[in-house]
mmCIF file of C-alpha atoms in Angstrom:
data_model
loop_
_atom_site.group_PDB
_atom_site.id
_atom_site.type_symbol
_atom_site.label_atom_id
_atom_site.label_comp_id
_atom_site.label_asym_id
_atom_site.label_seq_id
_atom_site.Cartn_x
_atom_site.Cartn_y
_atom_site.Cartn_z
ATOM 1 C CA UNK A 815 29.140 56.006 80.636
ATOM 2 C CA UNK A 816 26.740 53.220 79.872
ATOM 3 C CA UNK A 817 25.225 53.113 76.305
ATOM 4 C CA UNK A 818 21.786 51.569 75.907
ATOM 5 C CA UNK A 819 20.572 50.421 72.434
ATOM 6 C CA UNK A 820 16.954 51.347 72.195
ATOM 7 C CA UNK A 821 16.525 50.084 68.569
ATOM 8 C CA UNK A 822 14.331 46.947 67.938
ATOM 9 C CA UNK A 823 17.309 44.585 67.480
ATOM 10 C CA UNK A 824 15.158 41.505 67.578
ATOM 11 C CA UNK A 825 13.045 42.722 64.684
ATOM 12 C CA UNK A 826 16.177 43.611 62.731
ATOM 13 C CA UNK A 827 17.610 40.141 63.323
ATOM 14 C CA UNK A 828 14.411 38.505 62.171
ATOM 15 C CA UNK A 829 14.379 40.692 59.070
ATOM 16 C CA UNK A 830 17.977 39.778 58.368
ATOM 17 C CA UNK A 831 17.237 36.067 58.716
ATOM 18 C CA UNK A 832 14.175 36.470 56.524
ATOM 19 C CA UNK A 833 16.203 38.225 53.850
ATOM 20 C CA UNK A 834 18.841 35.513 53.976
ATOM 21 C CA UNK A 835 16.129 32.849 53.705
ATOM 22 C CA UNK A 836 14.526 34.577 50.726
ATOM 23 C CA UNK A 837 17.892 34.890 49.015
ATOM 24 C CA UNK A 838 18.572 31.191 49.621
ATOM 25 C CA UNK A 839 15.151 30.203 48.302
ATOM 26 C CA UNK A 840 15.603 32.365 45.225
ATOM 27 C CA UNK A 841 19.042 30.920 44.617
ATOM 28 C CA UNK A 842 17.715 27.378 45.063
ATOM 29 C CA UNK A 843 14.782 28.091 42.744
ATOM 30 C CA UNK A 844 17.143 29.542 40.155
ATOM 31 C CA UNK A 845 19.494 26.570 40.378
ATOM 32 C CA UNK A 846 16.550 24.161 40.265
ATOM 33 C CA UNK A 847 15.111 25.957 37.266
ATOM 34 C CA UNK A 848 18.455 25.858 35.473
ATOM 35 C CA UNK A 849 18.844 22.137 36.235
ATOM 36 C CA UNK A 850 15.292 21.417 35.102
ATOM 37 C CA UNK A 851 15.880 23.386 31.909
ATOM 38 C CA UNK A 852 19.097 21.483 31.229
ATOM 39 C CA UNK A 853 17.329 18.122 31.823
ATOM 40 C CA UNK A 854 14.409 19.211 29.617
ATOM 41 C CA UNK A 855 16.731 20.243 26.814
ATOM 42 C CA UNK A 856 18.643 16.947 27.130
ATOM 43 C CA UNK A 857 15.414 14.935 26.910
ATOM 44 C CA UNK A 858 14.257 17.034 23.977
ATOM 45 C CA UNK A 859 17.522 16.317 22.214
ATOM 46 C CA UNK A 860 17.146 12.586 22.883
ATOM 47 C CA UNK A 861 13.544 12.637 21.605
ATOM 48 C CA UNK A 862 14.532 14.584 18.485
ATOM 49 C CA UNK A 863 17.376 12.160 17.805
ATOM 50 C CA UNK A 864 15.079 9.141 18.226
ATOM 51 C CA UNK A 865 12.459 10.718 15.962
ATOM 52 C CA UNK A 866 15.114 11.277 13.317
ATOM 53 C CA UNK A 867 16.179 7.629 13.635
ATOM 54 C CA UNK A 868 12.531 6.562 13.371
ATOM 55 C CA UNK A 869 12.100 8.599 10.206
ATOM 56 C CA UNK A 870 15.202 6.963 8.708
ATOM 57 C CA UNK A 871 13.907 3.523 9.677
ATOM 58 C CA UNK A 872 10.478 4.249 8.187
ATOM 59 C CA UNK A 873 12.092 5.415 4.954
ATOM 60 C CA UNK A 874 14.186 2.224 4.821
ATOM 61 C CA UNK A 875 11.118 0.098 5.569
ATOM 62 C CA UNK A 876 9.226 1.731 2.711
ATOM 63 C CA UNK A 877 12.174 1.152 0.410
ATOM 64 C CA UNK A 878 12.401 -2.509 1.431
ATOM 65 C CA UNK A 879 8.627 -2.920 1.004
ATOM 66 C CA UNK A 880 8.918 -1.626 -2.535
ATOM 67 C CA UNK A 881 11.794 -4.028 -3.206
ATOM 68 C CA UNK A 882 9.805 -6.933 -1.734
ATOM 69 C CA UNK A 883 6.876 -6.103 -4.013
ATOM 70 C CA UNK A 884 9.220 -6.000 -6.998
ATOM 71 C CA UNK A 885 10.716 -9.369 -6.009
ATOM 72 C CA UNK A 886 7.243 -10.886 -5.553
ATOM 73 C CA UNK A 887 6.165 -9.643 -8.977
ATOM 74 C CA UNK A 888 9.369 -11.015 -10.518
ATOM 75 C CA UNK A 889 8.802 -14.391 -8.824
ATOM 76 C CA UNK A 890 5.237 -14.538 -10.139
ATOM 77 C CA UNK A 891 6.484 -13.698 -13.626
ATOM 78 C CA UNK A 892 9.147 -16.410 -13.347
ATOM 79 C CA UNK A 893 6.510 -18.944 -12.253
ATOM 80 C CA UNK A 894 4.264 -17.945 -15.155
ATOM 81 C CA UNK A 895 7.163 -18.205 -17.618
ATOM 82 C CA UNK A 896 8.095 -21.634 -16.272
ATOM 83 C CA UNK A 897 4.478 -22.769 -16.563
ATOM 84 C CA UNK A 898 4.315 -21.581 -20.175
ATOM 85 C CA UNK A 899 7.663 -23.218 -20.908
ATOM 86 C CA UNK A 900 6.457 -26.482 -19.366
ATOM 87 C CA UNK A 901 3.241 -26.278 -21.387
ATOM 88 C CA UNK A 902 5.204 -25.795 -24.605
ATOM 89 C CA UNK A 903 7.527 -28.675 -23.728
ATOM 90 C CA UNK A 904 4.550 -30.902 -22.896
ATOM 91 C CA UNK A 905 2.895 -30.040 -26.206
ATOM 92 C CA UNK A 906 6.063 -30.813 -28.113
ATOM 93 C CA UNK A 907 6.555 -34.072 -26.230
ATOM 94 C CA UNK A 908 2.900 -35.078 -26.554
ATOM 95 C CA UNK A 909 2.773 -34.775 -30.332
ATOM 96 C CA UNK A 910 3.532 -38.477 -30.617
ATOM 97 C CA UNK A 911 1.149 -39.600 -27.870
ATOM 98 C CA UNK A 912 -1.524 -40.883 -30.319
ATOM 99 C CA UNK A 913 1.144 -43.037 -31.958
ATOM 100 C CA UNK A 914 2.241 -44.426 -28.587
ATOM 101 C CA UNK A 915 -1.403 -44.956 -27.627
ATOM 102 C CA UNK A 916 -2.225 -47.071 -30.672
ATOM 103 C CA UNK A 917 1.103 -48.904 -30.613
ATOM 104 C CA UNK A 918 0.817 -49.859 -26.949
ATOM 105 C CA UNK A 919 -2.823 -50.894 -27.304
ATOM 106 C CA UNK A 920 -1.832 -53.302 -30.081
ATOM 107 C CA UNK A 921 0.882 -54.731 -27.831
ATOM 108 C CA UNK A 922 -1.148 -54.996 -24.634
ATOM 109 C CA UNK A 923 -4.539 -56.192 -25.921
ATOM 110 C CA UNK A 924 -4.607 -59.976 -25.324
ATOM 111 C CA UNK A 925 -6.197 -62.495 -27.644
ATOM 112 C CA UNK A 926 -9.934 -62.722 -27.270
ATOM 113 C CA UNK A 927 -10.526 -58.963 -26.812
ATOM 114 C CA UNK A 928 -11.944 -56.576 -29.380
ATOM 115 C CA UNK A 929 -11.775 -52.788 -28.865
ATOM 116 C CA UNK A 930 -14.995 -51.255 -30.163
ATOM 117 C CA UNK A 931 -14.403 -47.583 -29.343
ATOM 118 C CA UNK A 932 -11.767 -45.349 -27.805
ATOM 119 C CA UNK A 933 -12.123 -41.789 -26.515
ATOM 120 C CA UNK A 934 -9.339 -39.568 -25.142
ATOM 121 C CA UNK A 935 -9.866 -36.555 -22.858
ATOM 122 C CA UNK A 936 -6.504 -34.951 -22.032
ATOM 123 C CA UNK A 937 -4.593 -37.791 -20.342
ATOM 124 C CA UNK A 938 -7.642 -39.970 -19.679
ATOM 125 C CA UNK A 939 -8.528 -42.673 -22.213
ATOM 126 C CA UNK A 940 -11.871 -44.496 -22.156
ATOM 127 C CA UNK A 941 -11.862 -47.900 -23.846
ATOM 128 C CA UNK A 942 -14.979 -49.878 -24.704
ATOM 129 C CA UNK A 943 -14.839 -53.367 -26.110
ATOM 130 C CA UNK A 944 -15.894 -56.983 -26.092
ATOM 131 C CA UNK A 945 -14.051 -59.893 -24.459
ATOM 132 C CA UNK A 946 -14.528 -63.634 -24.656
ATOM 133 C CA UNK A 947 -14.548 -63.876 -20.850
ATOM 134 C CA UNK A 948 -13.983 -61.932 -17.651
ATOM 135 C CA UNK A 949 -10.518 -63.497 -17.387
ATOM 136 C CA UNK A 950 -9.522 -61.788 -20.640
ATOM 137 C CA UNK A 951 -10.605 -58.449 -19.198
ATOM 138 C CA UNK A 952 -8.545 -59.087 -16.046
ATOM 139 C CA UNK A 953 -5.520 -59.927 -18.164
ATOM 140 C CA UNK A 954 -6.003 -56.738 -20.167
ATOM 141 C CA UNK A 955 -6.118 -54.684 -16.938
ATOM 142 C CA UNK A 956 -2.906 -56.328 -15.695
ATOM 143 C CA UNK A 957 -1.168 -55.590 -18.992
ATOM 144 C CA UNK A 958 -2.189 -51.932 -18.871
ATOM 145 C CA UNK A 959 -1.022 -51.557 -15.282
ATOM 146 C CA UNK A 960 2.232 -53.524 -15.305
ATOM 147 C CA UNK A 961 3.616 -54.155 -18.791
ATOM 148 C CA UNK A 962 3.955 -50.673 -20.264
ATOM 149 C CA UNK A 963 5.178 -47.259 -19.084
ATOM 150 C CA UNK A 964 2.683 -45.494 -21.336
ATOM 151 C CA UNK A 965 -0.399 -46.450 -19.310
ATOM 152 C CA UNK A 966 -1.144 -46.171 -15.599
ATOM 153 C CA UNK A 967 -4.030 -46.466 -13.153
ATOM 154 C CA UNK A 968 -6.291 -48.762 -15.224
ATOM 155 C CA UNK A 969 -9.837 -48.841 -13.849
ATOM 156 C CA UNK A 970 -12.660 -51.160 -14.756
ATOM 157 C CA UNK A 971 -15.676 -48.889 -15.106
ATOM 158 C CA UNK A 972 -18.227 -51.486 -16.175
ATOM 159 C CA UNK A 973 -18.474 -55.083 -17.322
ATOM 160 C CA UNK A 974 -21.766 -56.537 -18.595
ATOM 161 C CA UNK A 975 -22.510 -60.033 -19.870
ATOM 162 C CA UNK A 976 -23.843 -60.223 -23.423
ATOM 163 C CA UNK A 977 -24.023 -62.370 -26.515
ATOM 164 C CA UNK A 978 -22.296 -62.188 -29.874
ATOM 165 C CA UNK A 979 -23.709 -63.648 -33.086
ATOM 166 C CA UNK A 980 -21.046 -65.711 -34.786
ATOM 167 C CA UNK A 981 -23.452 -66.874 -37.510
ATOM 168 C CA UNK A 982 -27.168 -67.148 -38.117
ATOM 169 C CA UNK A 983 -27.437 -70.109 -35.764
ATOM 170 C CA UNK A 984 -24.476 -69.750 -33.461
ATOM 171 C CA UNK A 985 -24.161 -67.331 -30.568
ATOM 172 C CA UNK A 986 -21.496 -66.969 -27.898
ATOM 173 C CA UNK A 987 -21.563 -65.383 -24.469
ATOM 174 C CA UNK A 988 -19.197 -62.411 -24.197
ATOM 175 C CA UNK A 989 -18.326 -59.648 -21.727
ATOM 176 C CA UNK A 990 -18.903 -56.053 -22.761
ATOM 177 C CA UNK A 991 -16.471 -53.883 -20.782
ATOM 178 C CA UNK A 992 -15.532 -50.256 -20.267
ATOM 179 C CA UNK A 993 -12.052 -49.414 -18.993
ATOM 180 C CA UNK A 994 -10.589 -46.023 -18.081
ATOM 181 C CA UNK A 995 -6.808 -45.681 -18.112
ATOM 182 C CA UNK A 996 -4.395 -42.765 -17.804
ATOM 183 C CA UNK A 997 -2.101 -42.089 -20.753
ATOM 184 C CA UNK A 998 1.357 -41.186 -19.471
ATOM 185 C CA UNK A 999 3.188 -38.171 -20.873
ATOM 186 C CA UNK A 1000 6.392 -38.703 -22.791
ATOM 187 C CA UNK A 1001 8.581 -37.208 -20.033
ATOM 188 C CA UNK A 1002 6.954 -39.408 -17.393
ATOM 189 C CA UNK A 1003 7.247 -42.478 -19.569
ATOM 190 C CA UNK A 1004 10.936 -41.809 -20.164
ATOM 191 C CA UNK A 1005 11.510 -41.387 -16.412
ATOM 192 C CA UNK A 1006 9.699 -44.651 -15.677
ATOM 193 C CA UNK A 1007 11.651 -46.421 -18.408
ATOM 194 C CA UNK A 1008 14.962 -45.082 -17.038
ATOM 195 C CA UNK A 1009 14.050 -46.192 -13.503
ATOM 196 C CA UNK A 1010 13.127 -49.653 -14.761
ATOM 197 C CA UNK A 1011 16.376 -49.991 -16.720
ATOM 198 C CA UNK A 1012 18.367 -48.827 -13.678
ATOM 199 C CA UNK A 1013 16.648 -51.420 -11.489
ATOM 200 C CA UNK A 1014 17.319 -54.309 -13.880
ATOM 201 C CA UNK A 1015 21.114 -54.644 -13.234
ATOM 202 C CA UNK A 1016 20.463 -54.668 -9.479
ATOM 203 C CA UNK A 1017 17.967 -57.473 -9.884
ATOM 204 C CA UNK A 1018 20.375 -59.314 -12.149
ATOM 205 C CA UNK A 1019 23.107 -59.016 -9.520
ATOM 206 C CA UNK A 1020 21.025 -61.072 -7.078
ATOM 207 C CA UNK A 1021 19.970 -63.649 -9.650
ATOM 208 C CA UNK A 1022 21.356 -67.165 -8.991
ATOM 209 C CA UNK A 1023 24.149 -68.202 -11.308
ATOM 210 C CA UNK A 1024 24.148 -71.170 -13.569
ATOM 211 C CA UNK A 1025 25.636 -74.357 -12.122
#
């Protein structure tokens, strides 16, 4: 006997394929969702770890900034202390500057020059006087610039021709001058004197010997 299937087998096959397709899509979506969740959680962990590192770095930076400020304040205090120490040392060393000033002026003033007035402002000394001639003034400038470590940078401010009354009937032409010179501090003068004394043996080594 021949059996004939009258059921809609094509529709059943399509439904079966559709169900299989839906199951596959659901499975794929589930696997994709799980993978995406795992990747998201991994990235979140990486971001959280980097944020924690950034917070540690920021805390260290703030700590180093505070230390840098402390070091800068200490350096400024050290500079101020050194400046005060140098000022005290300069004051102690400069106590004898007036003595050196008068002593060196007596030594360096050539014959034919008379110092009328002298005024000191810190390290600058202004000298006013009378000379027999301009050549005497030039000699005085050379002495101040070359022959003593206590004076430096002599400058002729003014020189004016004038007359001096030697008696009721006799007059002589003179040169009224004004000179500005820098008075060297004791420490600088000692350094210049030491350099000069160190250079003298070298110069003596090249001096010709006696026959």
